[in-house]
Coordinates of C-alpha atoms and ligand atoms in Angstrom, one line a residue:
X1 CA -14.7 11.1 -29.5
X2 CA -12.6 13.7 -28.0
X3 CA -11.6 13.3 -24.4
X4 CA -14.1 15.7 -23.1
X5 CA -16.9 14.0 -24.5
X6 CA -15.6 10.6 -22.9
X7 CA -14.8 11.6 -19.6
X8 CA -18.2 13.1 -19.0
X9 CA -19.7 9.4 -20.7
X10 CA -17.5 7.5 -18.0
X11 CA -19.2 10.0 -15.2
X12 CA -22.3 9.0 -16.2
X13 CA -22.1 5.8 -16.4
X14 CA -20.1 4.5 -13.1
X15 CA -20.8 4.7 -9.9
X16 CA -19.9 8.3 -8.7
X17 CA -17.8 7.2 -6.0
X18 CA -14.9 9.4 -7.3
X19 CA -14.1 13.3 -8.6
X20 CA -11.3 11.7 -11.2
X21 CA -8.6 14.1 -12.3
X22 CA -9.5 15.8 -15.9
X23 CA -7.1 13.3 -18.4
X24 CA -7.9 10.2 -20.2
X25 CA -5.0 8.0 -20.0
X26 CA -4.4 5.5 -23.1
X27 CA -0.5 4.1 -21.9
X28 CA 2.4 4.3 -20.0
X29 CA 6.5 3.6 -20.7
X30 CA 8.9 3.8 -18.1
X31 CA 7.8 6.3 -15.8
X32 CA 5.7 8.4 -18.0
X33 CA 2.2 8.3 -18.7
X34 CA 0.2 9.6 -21.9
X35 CA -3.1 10.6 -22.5
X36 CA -5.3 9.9 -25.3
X37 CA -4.6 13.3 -26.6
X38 CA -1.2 12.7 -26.4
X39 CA -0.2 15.0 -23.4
X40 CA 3.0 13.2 -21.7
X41 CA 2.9 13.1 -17.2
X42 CA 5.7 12.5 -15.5
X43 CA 3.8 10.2 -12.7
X44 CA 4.9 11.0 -9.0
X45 CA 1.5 8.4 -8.0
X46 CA 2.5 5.2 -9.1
X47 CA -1.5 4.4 -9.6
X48 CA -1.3 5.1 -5.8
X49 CA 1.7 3.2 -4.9
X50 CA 1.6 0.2 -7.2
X51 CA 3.5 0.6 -10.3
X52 CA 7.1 0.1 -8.7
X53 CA 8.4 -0.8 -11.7
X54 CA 7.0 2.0 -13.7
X55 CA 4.8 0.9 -17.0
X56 CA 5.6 -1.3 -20.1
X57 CA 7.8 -3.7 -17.8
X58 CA 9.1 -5.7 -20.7
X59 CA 10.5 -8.6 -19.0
X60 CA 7.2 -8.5 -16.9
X61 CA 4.8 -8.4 -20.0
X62 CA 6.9 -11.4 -21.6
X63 CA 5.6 -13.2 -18.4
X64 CA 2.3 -12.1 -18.3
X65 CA 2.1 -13.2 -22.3
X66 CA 3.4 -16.3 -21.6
X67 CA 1.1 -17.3 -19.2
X68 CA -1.8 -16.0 -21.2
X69 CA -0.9 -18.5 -24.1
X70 CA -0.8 -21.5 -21.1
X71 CA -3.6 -21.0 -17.8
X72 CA -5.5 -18.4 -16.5
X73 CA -7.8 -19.6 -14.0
X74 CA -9.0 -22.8 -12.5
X75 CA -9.6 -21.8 -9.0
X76 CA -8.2 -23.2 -5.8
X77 CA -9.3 -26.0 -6.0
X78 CA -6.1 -27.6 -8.1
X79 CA -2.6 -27.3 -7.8
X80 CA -0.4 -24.5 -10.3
X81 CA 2.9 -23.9 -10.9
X82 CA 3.1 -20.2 -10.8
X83 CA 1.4 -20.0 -7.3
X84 CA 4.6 -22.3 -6.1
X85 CA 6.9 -20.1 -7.8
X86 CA 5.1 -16.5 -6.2
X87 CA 4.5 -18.4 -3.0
X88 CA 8.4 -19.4 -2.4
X89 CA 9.8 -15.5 -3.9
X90 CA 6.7 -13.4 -1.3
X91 CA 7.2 -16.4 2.0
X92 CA 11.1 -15.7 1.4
X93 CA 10.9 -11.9 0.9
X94 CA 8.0 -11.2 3.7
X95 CA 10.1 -13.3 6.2
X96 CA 6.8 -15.2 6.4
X97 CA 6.1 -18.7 7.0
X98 CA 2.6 -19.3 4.9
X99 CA 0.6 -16.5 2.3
X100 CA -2.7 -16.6 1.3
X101 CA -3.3 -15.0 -2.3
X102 CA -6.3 -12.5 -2.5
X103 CA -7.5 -10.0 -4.9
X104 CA -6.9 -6.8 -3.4
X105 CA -5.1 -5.1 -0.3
X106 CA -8.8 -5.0 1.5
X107 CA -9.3 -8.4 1.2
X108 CA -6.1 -9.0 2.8
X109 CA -6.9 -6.9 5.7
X110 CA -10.3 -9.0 6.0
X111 CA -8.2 -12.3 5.5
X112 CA -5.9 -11.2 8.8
X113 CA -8.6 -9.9 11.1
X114 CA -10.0 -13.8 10.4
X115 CA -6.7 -15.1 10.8
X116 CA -6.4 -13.4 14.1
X117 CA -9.9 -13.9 15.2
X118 CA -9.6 -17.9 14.6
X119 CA -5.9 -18.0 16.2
X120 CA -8.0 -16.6 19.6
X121 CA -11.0 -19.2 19.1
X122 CA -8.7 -22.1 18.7
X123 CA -6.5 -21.0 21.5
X124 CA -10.0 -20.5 23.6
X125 CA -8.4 -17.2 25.1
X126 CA -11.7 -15.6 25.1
X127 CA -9.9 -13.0 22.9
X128 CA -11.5 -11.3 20.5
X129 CA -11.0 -6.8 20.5
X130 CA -8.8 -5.4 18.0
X131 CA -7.1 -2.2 18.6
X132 CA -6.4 -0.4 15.5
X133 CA -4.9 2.9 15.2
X134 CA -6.3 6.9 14.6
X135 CA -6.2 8.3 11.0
X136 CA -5.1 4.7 9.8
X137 CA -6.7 3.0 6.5
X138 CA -7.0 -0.3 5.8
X139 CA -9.5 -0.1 3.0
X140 CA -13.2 -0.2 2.4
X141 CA -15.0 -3.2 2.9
X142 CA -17.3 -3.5 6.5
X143 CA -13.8 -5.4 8.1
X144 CA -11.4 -3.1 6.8
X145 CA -13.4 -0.1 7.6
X146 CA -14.1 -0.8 11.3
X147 CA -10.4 -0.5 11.6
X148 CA -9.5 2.4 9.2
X149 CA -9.2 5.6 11.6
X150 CA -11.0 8.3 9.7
X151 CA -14.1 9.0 11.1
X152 CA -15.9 10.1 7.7
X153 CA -14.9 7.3 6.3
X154 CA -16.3 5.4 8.7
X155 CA -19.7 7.0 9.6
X156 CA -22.1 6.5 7.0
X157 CA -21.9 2.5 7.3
X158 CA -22.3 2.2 11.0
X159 CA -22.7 0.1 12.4
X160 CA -19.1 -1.9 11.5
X161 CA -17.8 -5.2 13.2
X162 CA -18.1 -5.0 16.9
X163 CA -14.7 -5.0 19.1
X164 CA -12.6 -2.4 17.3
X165 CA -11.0 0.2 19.6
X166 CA -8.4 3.4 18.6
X167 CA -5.5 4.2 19.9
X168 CA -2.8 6.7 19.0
X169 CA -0.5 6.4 16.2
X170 CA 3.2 6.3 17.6
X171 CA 1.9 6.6 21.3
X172 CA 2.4 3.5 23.1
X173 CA 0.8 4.4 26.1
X174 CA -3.1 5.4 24.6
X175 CA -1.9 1.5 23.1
X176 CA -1.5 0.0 26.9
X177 CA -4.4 2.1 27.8
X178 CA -6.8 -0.1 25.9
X179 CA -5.4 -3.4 26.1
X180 CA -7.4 -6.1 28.4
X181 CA -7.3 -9.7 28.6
X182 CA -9.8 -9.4 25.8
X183 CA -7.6 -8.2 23.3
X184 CA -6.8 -10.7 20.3
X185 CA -4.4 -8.2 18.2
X186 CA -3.0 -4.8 17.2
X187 CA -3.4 -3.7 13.6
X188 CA -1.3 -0.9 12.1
X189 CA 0.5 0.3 9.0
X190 CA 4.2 0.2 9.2
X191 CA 4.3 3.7 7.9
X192 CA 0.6 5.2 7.5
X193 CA -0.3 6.5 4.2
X194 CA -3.5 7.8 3.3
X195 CA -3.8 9.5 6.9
X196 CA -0.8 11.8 5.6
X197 CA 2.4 10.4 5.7
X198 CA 3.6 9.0 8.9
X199 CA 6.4 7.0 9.4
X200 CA 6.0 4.8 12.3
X201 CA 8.7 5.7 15.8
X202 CA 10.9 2.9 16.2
X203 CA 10.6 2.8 20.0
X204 CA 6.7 3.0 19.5
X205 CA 7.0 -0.7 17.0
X206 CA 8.9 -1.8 19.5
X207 CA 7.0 -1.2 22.2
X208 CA 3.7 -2.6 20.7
X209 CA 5.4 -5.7 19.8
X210 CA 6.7 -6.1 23.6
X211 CA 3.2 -5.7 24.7
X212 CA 1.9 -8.1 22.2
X213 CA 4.5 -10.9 23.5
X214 CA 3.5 -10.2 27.2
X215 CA 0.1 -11.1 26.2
X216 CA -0.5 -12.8 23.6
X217 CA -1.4 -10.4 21.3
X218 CA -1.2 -10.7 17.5
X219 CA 0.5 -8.1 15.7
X220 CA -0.9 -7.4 12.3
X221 CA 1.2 -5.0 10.1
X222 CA -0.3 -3.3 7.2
X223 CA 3.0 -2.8 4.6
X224 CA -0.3 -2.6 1.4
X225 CA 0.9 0.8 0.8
X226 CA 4.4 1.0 2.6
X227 CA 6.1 -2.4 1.7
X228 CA 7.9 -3.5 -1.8
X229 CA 11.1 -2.1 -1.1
X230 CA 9.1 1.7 -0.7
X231 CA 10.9 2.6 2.6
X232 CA 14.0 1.5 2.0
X233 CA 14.1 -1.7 2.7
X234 CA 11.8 -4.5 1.1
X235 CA 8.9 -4.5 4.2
X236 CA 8.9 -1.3 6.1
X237 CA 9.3 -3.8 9.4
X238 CA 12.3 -5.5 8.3
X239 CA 14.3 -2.6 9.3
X240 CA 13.7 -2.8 13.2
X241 CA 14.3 -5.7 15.5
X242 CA 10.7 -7.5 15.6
X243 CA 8.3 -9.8 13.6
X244 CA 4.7 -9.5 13.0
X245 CA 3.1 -12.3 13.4
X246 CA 0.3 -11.6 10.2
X247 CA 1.1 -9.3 7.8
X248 CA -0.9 -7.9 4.6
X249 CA 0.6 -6.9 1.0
X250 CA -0.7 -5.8 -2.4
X251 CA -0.4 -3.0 -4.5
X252 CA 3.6 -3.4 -6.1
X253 CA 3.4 -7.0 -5.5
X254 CA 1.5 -7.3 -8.9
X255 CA 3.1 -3.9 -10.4
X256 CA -0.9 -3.4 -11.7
X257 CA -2.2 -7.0 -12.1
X258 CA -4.4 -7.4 -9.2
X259 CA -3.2 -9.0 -6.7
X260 CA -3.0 -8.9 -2.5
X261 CA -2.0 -11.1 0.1
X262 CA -1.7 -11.8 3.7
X263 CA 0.9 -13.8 5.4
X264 CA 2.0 -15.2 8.7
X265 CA 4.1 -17.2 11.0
X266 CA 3.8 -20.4 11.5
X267 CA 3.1 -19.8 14.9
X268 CA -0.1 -18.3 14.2
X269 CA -0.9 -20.5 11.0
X270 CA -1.1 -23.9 14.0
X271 CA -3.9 -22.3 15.3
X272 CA -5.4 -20.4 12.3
X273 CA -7.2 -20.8 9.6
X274 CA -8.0 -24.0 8.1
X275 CA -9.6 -25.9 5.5
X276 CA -13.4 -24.5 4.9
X277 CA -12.8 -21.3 7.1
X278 CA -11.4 -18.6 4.1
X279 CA -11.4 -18.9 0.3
X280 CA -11.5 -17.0 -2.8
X281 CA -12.4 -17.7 -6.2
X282 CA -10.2 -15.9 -8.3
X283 CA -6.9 -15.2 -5.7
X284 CA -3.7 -16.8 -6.2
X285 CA -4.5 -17.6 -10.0
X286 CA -1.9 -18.2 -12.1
X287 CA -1.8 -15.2 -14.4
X288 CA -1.8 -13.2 -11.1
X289 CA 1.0 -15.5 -9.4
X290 CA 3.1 -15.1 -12.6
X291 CA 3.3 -11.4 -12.2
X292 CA 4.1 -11.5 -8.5
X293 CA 7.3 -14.0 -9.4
X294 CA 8.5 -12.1 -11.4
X295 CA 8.3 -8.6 -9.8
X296 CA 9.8 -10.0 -7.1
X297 CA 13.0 -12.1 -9.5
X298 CA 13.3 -8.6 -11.4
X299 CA 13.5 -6.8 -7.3
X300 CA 16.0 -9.0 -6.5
X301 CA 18.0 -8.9 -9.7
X302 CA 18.0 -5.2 -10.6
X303 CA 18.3 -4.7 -6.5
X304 CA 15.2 -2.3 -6.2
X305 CA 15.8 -2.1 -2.7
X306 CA 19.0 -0.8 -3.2
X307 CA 18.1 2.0 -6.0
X308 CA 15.4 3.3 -3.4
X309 CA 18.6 4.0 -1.0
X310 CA 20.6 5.5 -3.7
X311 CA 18.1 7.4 -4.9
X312 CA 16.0 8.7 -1.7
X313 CA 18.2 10.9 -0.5
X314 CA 18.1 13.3 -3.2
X315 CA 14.6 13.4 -3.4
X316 CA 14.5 14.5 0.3
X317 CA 17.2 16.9 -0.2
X318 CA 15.2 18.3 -2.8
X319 CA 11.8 18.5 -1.5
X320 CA 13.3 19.9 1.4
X321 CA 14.2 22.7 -0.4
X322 CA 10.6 23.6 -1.5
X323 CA 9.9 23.6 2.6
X324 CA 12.9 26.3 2.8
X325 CA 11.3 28.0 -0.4
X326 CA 7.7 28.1 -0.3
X327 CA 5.8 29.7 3.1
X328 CA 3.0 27.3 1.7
X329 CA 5.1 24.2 2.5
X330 CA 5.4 23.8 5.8
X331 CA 6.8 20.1 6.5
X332 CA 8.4 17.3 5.0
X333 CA 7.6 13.5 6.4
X334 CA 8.3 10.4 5.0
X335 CA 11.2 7.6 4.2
X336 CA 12.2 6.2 1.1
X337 CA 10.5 6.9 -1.8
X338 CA 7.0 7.6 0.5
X339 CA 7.2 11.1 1.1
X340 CA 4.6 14.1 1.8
X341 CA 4.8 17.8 1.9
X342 CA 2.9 19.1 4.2
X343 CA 0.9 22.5 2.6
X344 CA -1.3 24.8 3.9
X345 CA -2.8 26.1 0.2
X346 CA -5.5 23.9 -1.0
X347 CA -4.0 20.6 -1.8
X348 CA -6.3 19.7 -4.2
X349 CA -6.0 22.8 -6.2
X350 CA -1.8 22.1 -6.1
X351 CA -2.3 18.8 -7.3
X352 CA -5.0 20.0 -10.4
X353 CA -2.0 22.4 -10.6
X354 CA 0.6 19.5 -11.0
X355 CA -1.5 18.0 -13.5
X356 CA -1.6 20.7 -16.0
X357 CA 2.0 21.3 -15.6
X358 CA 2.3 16.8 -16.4
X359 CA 2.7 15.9 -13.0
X360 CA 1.1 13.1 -11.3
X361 CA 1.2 13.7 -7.7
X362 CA -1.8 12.6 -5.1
X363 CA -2.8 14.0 -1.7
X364 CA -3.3 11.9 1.6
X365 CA -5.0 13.5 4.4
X366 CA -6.2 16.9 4.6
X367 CA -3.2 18.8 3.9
X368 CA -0.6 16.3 2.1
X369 CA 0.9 16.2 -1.4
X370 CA 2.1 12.3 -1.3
X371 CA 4.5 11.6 -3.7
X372 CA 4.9 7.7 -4.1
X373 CA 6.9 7.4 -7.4
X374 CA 7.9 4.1 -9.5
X375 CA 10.9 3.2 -7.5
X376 CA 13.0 3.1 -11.0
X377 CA 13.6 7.1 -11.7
X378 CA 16.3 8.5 -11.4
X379 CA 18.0 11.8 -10.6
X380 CA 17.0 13.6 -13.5
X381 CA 13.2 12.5 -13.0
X382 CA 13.3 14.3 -9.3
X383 CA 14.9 17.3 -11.1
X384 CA 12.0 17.4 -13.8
X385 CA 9.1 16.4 -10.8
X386 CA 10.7 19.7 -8.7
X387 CA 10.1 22.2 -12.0
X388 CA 6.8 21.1 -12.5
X389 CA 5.9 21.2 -8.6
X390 CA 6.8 25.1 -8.4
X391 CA 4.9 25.7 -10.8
X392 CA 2.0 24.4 -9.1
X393 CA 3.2 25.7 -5.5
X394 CA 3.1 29.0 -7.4
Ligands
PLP1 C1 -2.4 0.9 3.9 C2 -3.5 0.4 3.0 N1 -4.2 -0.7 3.4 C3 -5.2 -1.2 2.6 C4 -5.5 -0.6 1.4 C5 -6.7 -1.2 0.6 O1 -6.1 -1.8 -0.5 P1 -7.0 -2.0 -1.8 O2 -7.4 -0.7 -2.4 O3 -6.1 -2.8 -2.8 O4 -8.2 -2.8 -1.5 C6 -4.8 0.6 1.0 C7 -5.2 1.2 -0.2 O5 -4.8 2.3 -0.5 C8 -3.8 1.0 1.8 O6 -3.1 2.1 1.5

């Protein structure tokens, strides 16, 4: 069947909850993609953020194989071996005192909001309103959406969970503004992604994190999209003097097997969730726990963290030079290897551009080309992204 053909079969027969770019992908090496026709893309998307480690991880497939041949699921109900092993690597590199193991980044997000909202029963603080921030996302479920930002995300499913109020990204005072002594905590993304690129102000983390102390307050940091080493430094947070108190993860933790967690101090983990109160079937299973040991032992002994650094630089130097360029880009914003150009030409038309020219690139917001590469290219891979990019800016 030719990939015409197949592509129209898959729009008929799922759920048409998304215009998917015209190519049928069959694998990936390094960080290259191929379609089933053969067509080679150089991917600037990472499968939105999540392939870190680019595609045909060796070391990570022998682990994955390995644990095929022993256990793939017996729920949490017993005791594994590779959920002590992921457990130990994400506590130690989160700064974290206890994880929980979900399925996705959403479910995360729904495991902190209930990890907050117990902390504030237990306590008997009469706390319950969560101030979440404008043009964030946190995903899709009826939790994560009545804290995702974006009203047209939002709309269709009102009513969401109660309680939820916005302020303004990187302005502490619309934050103060909206606090009361019924607040239970602040959610945000370290750096916000979908909502185009934002990297959060230092003085404003700060600032929220003061207020949270003064009043008990938890502060719940998104790093789904923004953490694994992306920024610059393993946890977007980790860079600035503060500690969340919960804080959710997915996407690169599993480099693709699906995987999410939330974690927290043990502060908040005294008076949070406990036995009978959360659960999940399938999270923390040991295929999935496999993968996340050992994306994080290959982080820590190819030092990801410290290629992003090496390598960042350059890509901002470059795409800074399509902003001098092109009158159609007017902005660059990001950090690390997160980074949007800001255009005022039709993004979606640039990116259908990219892709005929092999680049994977995605958009975020209304005017964004995101660029959220496997954090292993290199210098010539930014070379080869830029070529293909003016072509599509043309
Ligand atoms: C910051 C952020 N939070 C939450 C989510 C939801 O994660 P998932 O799609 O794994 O449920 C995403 C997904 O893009 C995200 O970028």
């Amino acid at each position: 069947m030719n990939s015409q053909n197949e592509m129209k079969e898959i729009d008929e027969l799922l759920v048409h909850t998304y215009n998917r770019f015209q190519a049928v992908l069959d694998h990936g090496d390094g960080v290259y993609l191929y379609d089933t026709e053969g067509k080679k893309y150089l991917d600037f998307a990472a499968g939105i953020a999540v392939s870190s480690l680019g595609y045909n991880n060796p070391q990570l497939k022998d682990a994955l194989k390995e644990q095929i041949d022993k256990l793939w699921h017996v729920s949490n109900l017993y005791y594994t071996e590779p959920v002590l092993r992921a457990a130990t690597r994400l506590t130690k590199a989160a700064k974290m005192d206890r994880v929980f193991f979900t399925n996705s980044g959403t479910e995360a997000i729904e495991g902190a909001l209930k990890s907050a909202r117990k902390y504030a029963y237990s306590k008997q603080n009469g706390r319950y309103e969560i101030i979440a921030m404008d043009k964030s996302f946190h995903g899709r479920s009826m939790g994560a959406l009545s804290v995702t930002g974006t009203e047209h995300y939002r709309e269709p499913f009102e009513p969401l969970v109660g309680g939820v109020k916005f302020a303004e990204y990187n302005n502490l005072e619309s934050v103060k503004e909206l606090i009361s002594d019924k607040t239970c905590a602040v959610i945000m993304e370290t750096l916000q992604g979908e909502g185009g690129i934002y990297p959060v102000e230092p003085e404003f983390l700060a600032g929220v994190k003061k207020l949270c102390e003064e009043n008990d307050i938890l502060l719940i940091l998104d790093e789904i999209q923004c953490g694994m080493g992306r920024t610059g430094s393993m946890f977007a947070w980790q860079e600035y003097d503060i500690q969340p108190d919960i804080m959710c993860m997915a996407k690169a933790i599993g480099n693709g097997v699906p995987v999410g967690a939330f974690a927290m101090t043990e502060a908040v983990a005294q008076y949070s969730l406990a036995p009978g109160d959360h659960g999940t079937t399938y999270g923390g299973g040991p295929l999935v726990c496999a993968a996340v040991d050992k994306v994080l032992e290959i982080y820590e002994k190819d030092d990801i963290v410290a290629h992003v650094n090496a390598i960042a630089p350059y890509l901002e130097e470059k795409l800074n030079t399509l902003v001098e360029k092109y009158e159609c880009v007017s902005t660059r914003r990001g950090k690390g290897l997160i980074q949007g150009l800001v255009v005022t030409k039709p993004v979606g038309d640039i990116v259908k551009k990219a892709l005929g020219e092999g680049l994977l690139v995605i958009s975020a917001g209304s005017d964004v080309i995101r660029m959220v590469p496997p954090l292993v290219i290199e210098k010539e891979h930014v070379d080869e992204m830029i070529e293909k990019l003016e072509k599509a800016l043309q």
